[in-house]
Amino acid sequence: MENESVAEDESVVENESVAEDEFPAEGESADEAADLHLHTTRSDGRLSPSDLVRQAHAAGVRVLAVTDHDTTAGVEEAMAEAARLGIRCLPGVEVGVQCLGADIHLLGYFADPRGPALQALLSDLRRAREERLGAMVQRLRLLGLPVTFASVRRSVAPGSPVGRPHLAAWLVARGWVRDLEEAFRWHLGDGGPAYLPNRTPTPEAVLRILLASGTVPVLAHAGVVPSEEVFERFRAAGLMGLEVHHPRHDPATTARLRALAAQHGLLETGGSDYHGFGRDLPPGSVRAPAGAVARLDAARREVPRILETLYG
Ligand code: AMP
Ligand code: ZN
Ligand code: FE
Ligand code: FE
């Protein structure tokens, strides 16, 4: 899993200069066009799984991963659409984990929509989100915003994970704030007056379940991880990769993360984290480095060994 010796700035340019309608030449490795971080309507994205796959395909993406928050509900539809279009869709998930006061996101690749232990974890996380939504609604009401749990809950399909974007959408729709940005800046952002963290299992508990389910765990948007201590906690518990390429990473951050991944023998992944709102970059706008998908496939075969080593 060692890094290629591509010059740092070269990889950044490569990531940012992707033409949206440029299709890879016949026979070119599909790895060149992999977007491994995408959201759908099954969590807080704007496109259905099928529409997302079609849009990614139209942007030249040849391998994508659907990584909705705390659910794999969109995976099967996306994989069917990808098969129809002749591209590859990896089943994925993005799981929020509280660690030392921070909300850390793990991407799980090869997340089995029918794996019982994984699905039990995800349904626990979604249930905790319901409780948190109720508590955040109370906080907003104390701020004088007449939101109700029922009105927000109605805007999200039963069984789908609820979160701050849905509260923000309510505030925008009723004219209490101008846009999602303002909703987060004034009320909902980390440390904001209506913010509450999700209640989640520990990093060790989550990583153990992911690994036991055959899922490859990768630290999402690793540039926002707040401390060495947090990183080390995940690394020691079985983390297998870092999301190095992400719209929130500036070139210096990307370079630092590439070095960190190389130092610890971690995979290097990347994606657009497309939700379809506001100033989001389109699917395919940020891509995994060449060879990342093949290394992810290889990492998948290593999961049982890592599980055995760390958790017996
Ligand atoms: P939650 O998982 O409920 O804590 O909500 C976090 C989600 O809110 C993220 O995954 C983003 O999709 C969205 N989000 C976070 N910050 C902002 C922001 N400033 N503006 C718009 N959306 C945001
Ligand atoms: Zn999201
Ligand atoms: Fe995230
Ligand atoms: Fe995400």
Short mmCIF file of C-alpha atoms and ligand atoms in Angstrom, two decimals:
data_model
loop_
_atom_site.label_atom_id
_atom_site.label_comp_id
_atom_site.label_asym_id
_atom_site.label_seq_id
_atom_site.Cartn_x
_atom_site.Cartn_y
_atom_site.Cartn_z
CA MET A 1 0.00 0.00 0.00
CA GLU A 2 2.93 2.32 -0.48
CA ASN A 3 2.45 5.63 -2.23
CA GLU A 4 3.53 6.36 -5.74
CA SER A 5 6.15 9.02 -6.02
CA VAL A 6 3.92 11.46 -7.87
CA ALA A 7 4.88 15.04 -7.11
CA GLU A 8 2.48 16.55 -4.61
CA ASP A 9 1.40 19.54 -6.69
CA GLU A 10 0.96 17.30 -9.72
CA SER A 11 -1.70 15.24 -7.95
CA VAL A 12 -3.52 18.36 -6.83
CA VAL A 13 -3.62 19.75 -10.36
CA GLU A 14 -4.84 16.39 -11.61
CA ASN A 15 -7.66 16.53 -9.10
CA GLU A 16 -8.81 20.00 -9.90
CA SER A 17 -8.53 20.01 -13.64
CA VAL A 18 -10.96 17.21 -14.36
CA ALA A 19 -13.15 18.10 -17.31
CA GLU A 20 -16.72 17.24 -16.41
CA ASP A 21 -17.72 15.87 -19.79
CA GLU A 22 -14.47 14.18 -20.68
CA PHE A 23 -14.75 10.44 -21.04
CA PRO A 24 -11.66 8.31 -20.47
CA ALA A 25 -10.24 6.76 -23.62
CA GLU A 26 -11.12 3.13 -24.34
CA GLY A 27 -9.02 0.83 -22.20
CA GLU A 28 -7.92 3.54 -19.81
CA SER A 29 -7.97 2.39 -16.22
CA ALA A 30 -11.31 3.16 -14.64
CA ASP A 31 -9.34 4.14 -11.54
CA GLU A 32 -8.55 7.41 -13.25
CA ALA A 33 -12.18 8.38 -12.86
CA ALA A 34 -13.22 7.22 -9.39
CA ASP A 35 -15.38 9.36 -7.11
CA LEU A 36 -15.58 7.46 -3.83
CA HIS A 37 -17.69 9.80 -1.69
CA LEU A 38 -21.27 10.59 -2.78
CA HIS A 39 -24.62 11.14 -1.08
CA THR A 40 -28.20 10.48 -2.23
CA THR A 41 -31.76 11.18 -1.09
CA ARG A 42 -31.42 8.15 1.18
CA SER A 43 -29.54 10.43 3.56
CA ASP A 44 -29.12 14.16 2.97
CA GLY A 45 -28.37 14.32 -0.74
CA ARG A 46 -30.57 15.89 -3.41
CA LEU A 47 -30.39 13.16 -6.11
CA SER A 48 -31.94 9.71 -6.01
CA PRO A 49 -29.41 6.87 -6.20
CA SER A 50 -30.22 6.30 -9.90
CA ASP A 51 -30.00 9.99 -10.78
CA LEU A 52 -26.72 10.28 -8.90
CA VAL A 53 -25.22 7.38 -10.85
CA ARG A 54 -26.44 8.85 -14.15
CA GLN A 55 -24.96 12.24 -13.29
CA ALA A 56 -21.64 10.70 -12.22
CA HIS A 57 -21.56 8.63 -15.41
CA ALA A 58 -22.25 11.72 -17.52
CA ALA A 59 -19.36 13.47 -15.75
CA GLY A 60 -17.01 10.69 -16.84
CA VAL A 61 -16.90 8.79 -13.54
CA ARG A 62 -16.27 5.08 -14.08
CA VAL A 63 -16.12 3.90 -10.46
CA LEU A 64 -18.24 5.49 -7.77
CA ALA A 65 -19.14 4.75 -4.19
CA VAL A 66 -22.47 5.67 -2.65
CA THR A 67 -21.66 6.68 0.92
CA ASP A 68 -24.82 7.88 2.61
CA HIS A 69 -24.78 8.81 6.30
CA ASP A 70 -25.69 5.88 8.56
CA THR A 71 -27.56 3.92 5.87
CA THR A 72 -26.94 1.62 2.92
CA ALA A 73 -30.52 2.02 1.67
CA GLY A 74 -29.42 3.62 -1.61
CA VAL A 75 -26.76 1.07 -2.47
CA GLU A 76 -28.79 -1.55 -4.32
CA GLU A 77 -30.58 0.94 -6.57
CA ALA A 78 -27.28 2.66 -7.37
CA MET A 79 -25.53 -0.61 -8.14
CA ALA A 80 -28.33 -1.68 -10.47
CA GLU A 81 -28.17 1.63 -12.35
CA ALA A 82 -24.38 1.46 -12.54
CA ALA A 83 -24.56 -2.07 -13.96
CA ARG A 84 -27.03 -0.84 -16.58
CA LEU A 85 -24.59 1.91 -17.59
CA GLY A 86 -21.56 -0.41 -17.53
CA ILE A 87 -19.74 1.36 -14.70
CA ARG A 88 -18.81 0.13 -11.22
CA CYS A 89 -20.55 1.18 -8.02
CA LEU A 90 -19.02 0.19 -4.68
CA PRO A 91 -21.45 -0.28 -1.82
CA GLY A 92 -20.48 2.22 0.85
CA VAL A 93 -21.58 4.10 3.93
CA GLU A 94 -20.42 7.13 5.95
CA VAL A 95 -20.67 6.65 9.69
CA GLY A 96 -20.36 9.44 12.23
CA VAL A 97 -18.37 8.52 15.36
CA GLN A 98 -17.89 10.69 18.43
CA CYS A 99 -14.32 10.74 19.68
CA LEU A 100 -12.86 13.02 22.34
CA GLY A 101 -15.54 15.62 21.68
CA ALA A 102 -15.17 15.55 17.89
CA ASP A 103 -17.60 14.24 15.28
CA ILE A 104 -15.41 12.00 13.11
CA HIS A 105 -16.69 10.48 9.88
CA LEU A 106 -15.65 7.05 8.68
CA LEU A 107 -16.25 5.89 5.13
CA GLY A 108 -16.92 2.16 4.92
CA TYR A 109 -16.26 0.50 1.56
CA PHE A 110 -17.87 -2.85 0.69
CA ALA A 111 -20.66 -2.19 3.16
CA ASP A 112 -23.05 -5.12 2.84
CA PRO A 113 -26.69 -3.92 2.75
CA ARG A 114 -27.71 -7.33 4.10
CA GLY A 115 -24.98 -7.79 6.74
CA PRO A 116 -26.81 -8.16 10.09
CA ALA A 117 -24.11 -6.70 12.40
CA LEU A 118 -23.52 -3.69 10.15
CA GLN A 119 -27.24 -3.09 9.73
CA ALA A 120 -27.77 -3.31 13.52
CA LEU A 121 -25.08 -0.65 14.01
CA LEU A 122 -26.62 1.60 11.36
CA SER A 123 -30.11 1.28 12.77
CA ASP A 124 -28.78 2.12 16.27
CA LEU A 125 -27.10 5.20 14.84
CA ARG A 126 -30.29 6.27 13.06
CA ARG A 127 -32.29 5.80 16.26
CA ALA A 128 -29.81 7.97 18.17
CA ARG A 129 -30.25 10.61 15.45
CA GLU A 130 -34.01 10.68 16.08
CA GLU A 131 -33.43 11.41 19.77
CA ARG A 132 -30.89 14.07 18.97
CA LEU A 133 -33.26 15.71 16.47
CA GLY A 134 -35.89 16.00 19.20
CA ALA A 135 -33.38 17.62 21.54
CA MET A 136 -32.17 20.01 18.85
CA VAL A 137 -35.77 20.98 18.07
CA GLN A 138 -36.17 21.89 21.74
CA ARG A 139 -33.07 24.06 21.57
CA LEU A 140 -34.34 25.86 18.47
CA ARG A 141 -37.68 26.47 20.20
CA LEU A 142 -35.83 28.03 23.14
CA LEU A 143 -34.23 30.34 20.57
CA GLY A 144 -37.74 31.41 19.50
CA LEU A 145 -37.93 29.35 16.32
CA PRO A 146 -41.31 27.55 16.25
CA VAL A 147 -40.10 24.28 14.73
CA THR A 148 -41.69 20.96 15.70
CA PHE A 149 -40.26 17.45 15.59
CA ALA A 150 -43.20 16.23 13.52
CA SER A 151 -42.84 18.87 10.82
CA VAL A 152 -39.15 18.12 10.32
CA ARG A 153 -39.64 14.36 10.58
CA ARG A 154 -42.32 14.52 7.86
CA SER A 155 -39.76 15.96 5.44
CA VAL A 156 -37.60 12.83 5.66
CA ALA A 157 -38.64 9.33 4.59
CA PRO A 158 -39.36 6.92 7.46
CA GLY A 159 -36.23 4.94 8.29
CA SER A 160 -33.91 7.52 6.71
CA PRO A 161 -31.33 9.23 8.93
CA VAL A 162 -32.35 12.68 10.16
CA GLY A 163 -29.81 15.40 10.72
CA ARG A 164 -28.94 19.04 10.78
CA PRO A 165 -29.50 19.55 7.03
CA HIS A 166 -33.18 18.73 7.53
CA LEU A 167 -33.50 21.25 10.37
CA ALA A 168 -31.67 23.77 8.21
CA ALA A 169 -34.05 23.13 5.30
CA TRP A 170 -37.02 23.76 7.60
CA LEU A 171 -35.54 27.09 8.74
CA VAL A 172 -34.89 28.13 5.13
CA ALA A 173 -38.34 27.06 3.91
CA ARG A 174 -40.06 29.10 6.68
CA GLY A 175 -37.89 32.14 6.02
CA TRP A 176 -36.08 32.14 9.39
CA VAL A 177 -32.71 32.11 7.64
CA ARG A 178 -31.70 32.95 4.08
CA ASP A 179 -29.94 29.71 3.22
CA LEU A 180 -28.35 26.56 4.61
CA GLU A 181 -25.07 28.37 5.26
CA GLU A 182 -26.84 30.90 7.46
CA ALA A 183 -28.75 28.15 9.29
CA PHE A 184 -25.44 26.52 10.20
CA ARG A 185 -23.66 29.79 10.97
CA TRP A 186 -26.38 31.14 13.24
CA HIS A 187 -27.89 28.07 14.86
CA LEU A 188 -26.76 24.59 13.87
CA GLY A 189 -23.00 24.66 13.29
CA ASP A 190 -20.62 22.80 15.60
CA GLY A 191 -20.72 24.62 18.94
CA GLY A 192 -23.70 26.70 17.78
CA PRO A 193 -26.61 27.46 20.13
CA ALA A 194 -28.82 24.64 18.81
CA TYR A 195 -26.04 22.13 18.18
CA LEU A 196 -25.92 18.79 19.90
CA PRO A 197 -23.54 15.96 19.06
CA ASN A 198 -24.78 12.58 17.90
CA ARG A 199 -24.59 9.82 20.47
CA THR A 200 -22.51 7.00 18.98
CA PRO A 201 -20.52 3.95 20.02
CA THR A 202 -16.75 4.36 20.49
CA PRO A 203 -14.31 4.31 17.55
CA GLU A 204 -13.15 0.84 18.63
CA ALA A 205 -16.70 -0.53 18.73
CA VAL A 206 -17.56 0.93 15.33
CA LEU A 207 -14.33 -0.16 13.64
CA ARG A 208 -14.68 -3.66 15.00
CA ILE A 209 -18.17 -4.00 13.54
CA LEU A 210 -17.08 -2.57 10.19
CA LEU A 211 -14.14 -4.96 9.95
CA ALA A 212 -16.21 -7.94 11.11
CA SER A 213 -18.66 -7.06 8.33
CA GLY A 214 -15.91 -7.14 5.70
CA THR A 215 -15.97 -3.37 5.30
CA VAL A 216 -12.81 -1.32 4.66
CA PRO A 217 -12.79 1.69 7.04
CA VAL A 218 -11.37 4.99 5.77
CA LEU A 219 -11.19 8.29 7.62
CA ALA A 220 -13.44 10.74 5.71
CA HIS A 221 -12.19 14.27 4.92
CA ALA A 222 -9.17 13.46 7.07
CA GLY A 223 -7.97 17.07 6.95
CA VAL A 224 -10.59 18.08 9.50
CA VAL A 225 -9.49 15.54 12.12
CA PRO A 226 -8.74 17.76 15.11
CA SER A 227 -5.75 16.09 16.74
CA GLU A 228 -3.01 13.51 16.57
CA GLU A 229 -4.68 11.77 19.50
CA VAL A 230 -7.94 11.30 17.61
CA PHE A 231 -6.15 10.04 14.51
CA GLU A 232 -4.08 7.61 16.60
CA ARG A 233 -7.19 6.26 18.29
CA PHE A 234 -8.74 5.33 14.93
CA ARG A 235 -5.46 4.09 13.48
CA ALA A 236 -4.83 1.76 16.40
CA ALA A 237 -8.37 0.38 16.16
CA GLY A 238 -8.08 -0.80 12.54
CA LEU A 239 -8.39 2.20 10.25
CA MET A 240 -7.23 1.20 6.76
CA GLY A 241 -7.23 4.43 4.77
CA LEU A 242 -7.42 8.19 4.64
CA GLU A 243 -9.61 10.28 2.39
CA VAL A 244 -6.84 12.50 1.14
CA HIS A 245 -8.62 14.16 -1.78
CA HIS A 246 -11.69 16.12 -0.73
CA PRO A 247 -13.15 19.53 -1.67
CA ARG A 248 -12.42 20.86 1.82
CA HIS A 249 -8.69 20.07 1.57
CA ASP A 250 -6.37 22.79 0.30
CA PRO A 251 -3.18 21.69 -1.49
CA ALA A 252 -1.08 21.86 1.69
CA THR A 253 -3.56 19.66 3.56
CA THR A 254 -3.65 17.16 0.70
CA ALA A 255 0.14 16.97 0.71
CA ARG A 256 0.26 16.49 4.50
CA LEU A 257 -2.33 13.72 4.33
CA ARG A 258 -0.54 11.92 1.51
CA ALA A 259 2.58 11.84 3.65
CA LEU A 260 0.60 10.64 6.67
CA ALA A 261 -1.00 7.83 4.63
CA ALA A 262 2.41 6.75 3.32
CA GLN A 263 3.92 6.86 6.81
CA HIS A 264 1.28 4.54 8.24
CA GLY A 265 0.70 2.32 5.21
CA LEU A 266 -2.86 3.57 4.82
CA LEU A 267 -4.84 3.68 1.58
CA GLU A 268 -5.34 7.01 -0.10
CA THR A 269 -8.88 7.69 -1.34
CA GLY A 270 -10.83 10.67 -2.57
CA GLY A 271 -14.19 11.94 -3.68
CA SER A 272 -16.42 14.95 -4.16
CA ASP A 273 -18.70 14.43 -1.09
CA TYR A 274 -21.44 15.61 -3.43
CA HIS A 275 -24.81 16.31 -1.80
CA GLY A 276 -26.29 18.48 -4.54
CA PHE A 277 -26.83 21.59 -2.43
CA GLY A 278 -25.42 25.09 -2.40
CA ARG A 279 -21.93 25.39 -3.69
CA ASP A 280 -21.24 21.64 -3.89
CA LEU A 281 -18.85 20.59 -6.61
CA PRO A 282 -20.45 18.10 -9.04
CA PRO A 283 -19.92 14.32 -8.94
CA GLY A 284 -16.51 13.46 -10.35
CA SER A 285 -15.06 16.89 -9.53
CA VAL A 286 -12.74 15.38 -6.92
CA ARG A 287 -11.38 11.93 -7.62
CA ALA A 288 -9.41 9.17 -6.00
CA PRO A 289 -5.80 8.83 -7.17
CA ALA A 290 -4.92 6.36 -9.90
CA GLY A 291 -4.78 2.82 -8.56
CA ALA A 292 -6.92 3.59 -5.52
CA VAL A 293 -9.74 1.24 -6.49
CA ALA A 294 -7.38 -1.69 -7.11
CA ARG A 295 -5.77 -1.04 -3.72
CA LEU A 296 -9.21 -0.87 -2.13
CA ASP A 297 -10.02 -4.28 -3.63
CA ALA A 298 -6.75 -5.62 -2.20
CA ALA A 299 -7.47 -4.04 1.19
CA ARG A 300 -10.82 -5.80 1.28
CA ARG A 301 -9.01 -9.14 1.20
CA GLU A 302 -6.87 -7.99 4.17
CA VAL A 303 -9.83 -7.21 6.41
CA PRO A 304 -10.10 -10.66 8.07
CA ARG A 305 -6.39 -10.60 8.94
CA ILE A 306 -6.63 -7.14 10.51
CA LEU A 307 -9.72 -8.14 12.45
CA GLU A 308 -7.95 -11.23 13.76
CA THR A 309 -4.81 -9.29 14.70
CA LEU A 310 -6.61 -6.51 16.55
CA TYR A 311 -9.66 -8.18 17.97
CA GLY A 312 -8.78 -11.88 18.01
P1 AMP B 1 -25.31 15.91 11.05
O1 AMP B 1 -24.80 14.60 10.52
O2 AMP B 1 -26.77 15.88 11.39
O3 AMP B 1 -24.47 16.46 12.18
O4 AMP B 1 -25.19 16.96 9.86
C1 AMP B 1 -23.96 17.13 9.21
C2 AMP B 1 -24.20 17.39 7.73
O5 AMP B 1 -24.63 18.73 7.58
C3 AMP B 1 -22.95 17.29 6.89
O6 AMP B 1 -22.77 15.98 6.40
C4 AMP B 1 -23.25 18.22 5.75
O7 AMP B 1 -24.02 17.55 4.78
C5 AMP B 1 -24.13 19.27 6.38
N1 AMP B 1 -23.42 20.51 6.72
C6 AMP B 1 -22.49 20.70 7.66
N2 AMP B 1 -22.09 22.00 7.72
C7 AMP B 1 -22.81 22.65 6.76
C8 AMP B 1 -22.86 24.00 6.31
N3 AMP B 1 -22.12 24.96 6.86
N4 AMP B 1 -23.73 24.29 5.30
C9 AMP B 1 -24.49 23.33 4.75
N5 AMP B 1 -24.48 22.06 5.14
C10 AMP B 1 -23.66 21.70 6.12
ZN ZN B 2 -24.19 14.81 4.44
FE FE B 3 -18.66 13.70 6.26
FE FE B 4 -20.09 12.94 3.23
#
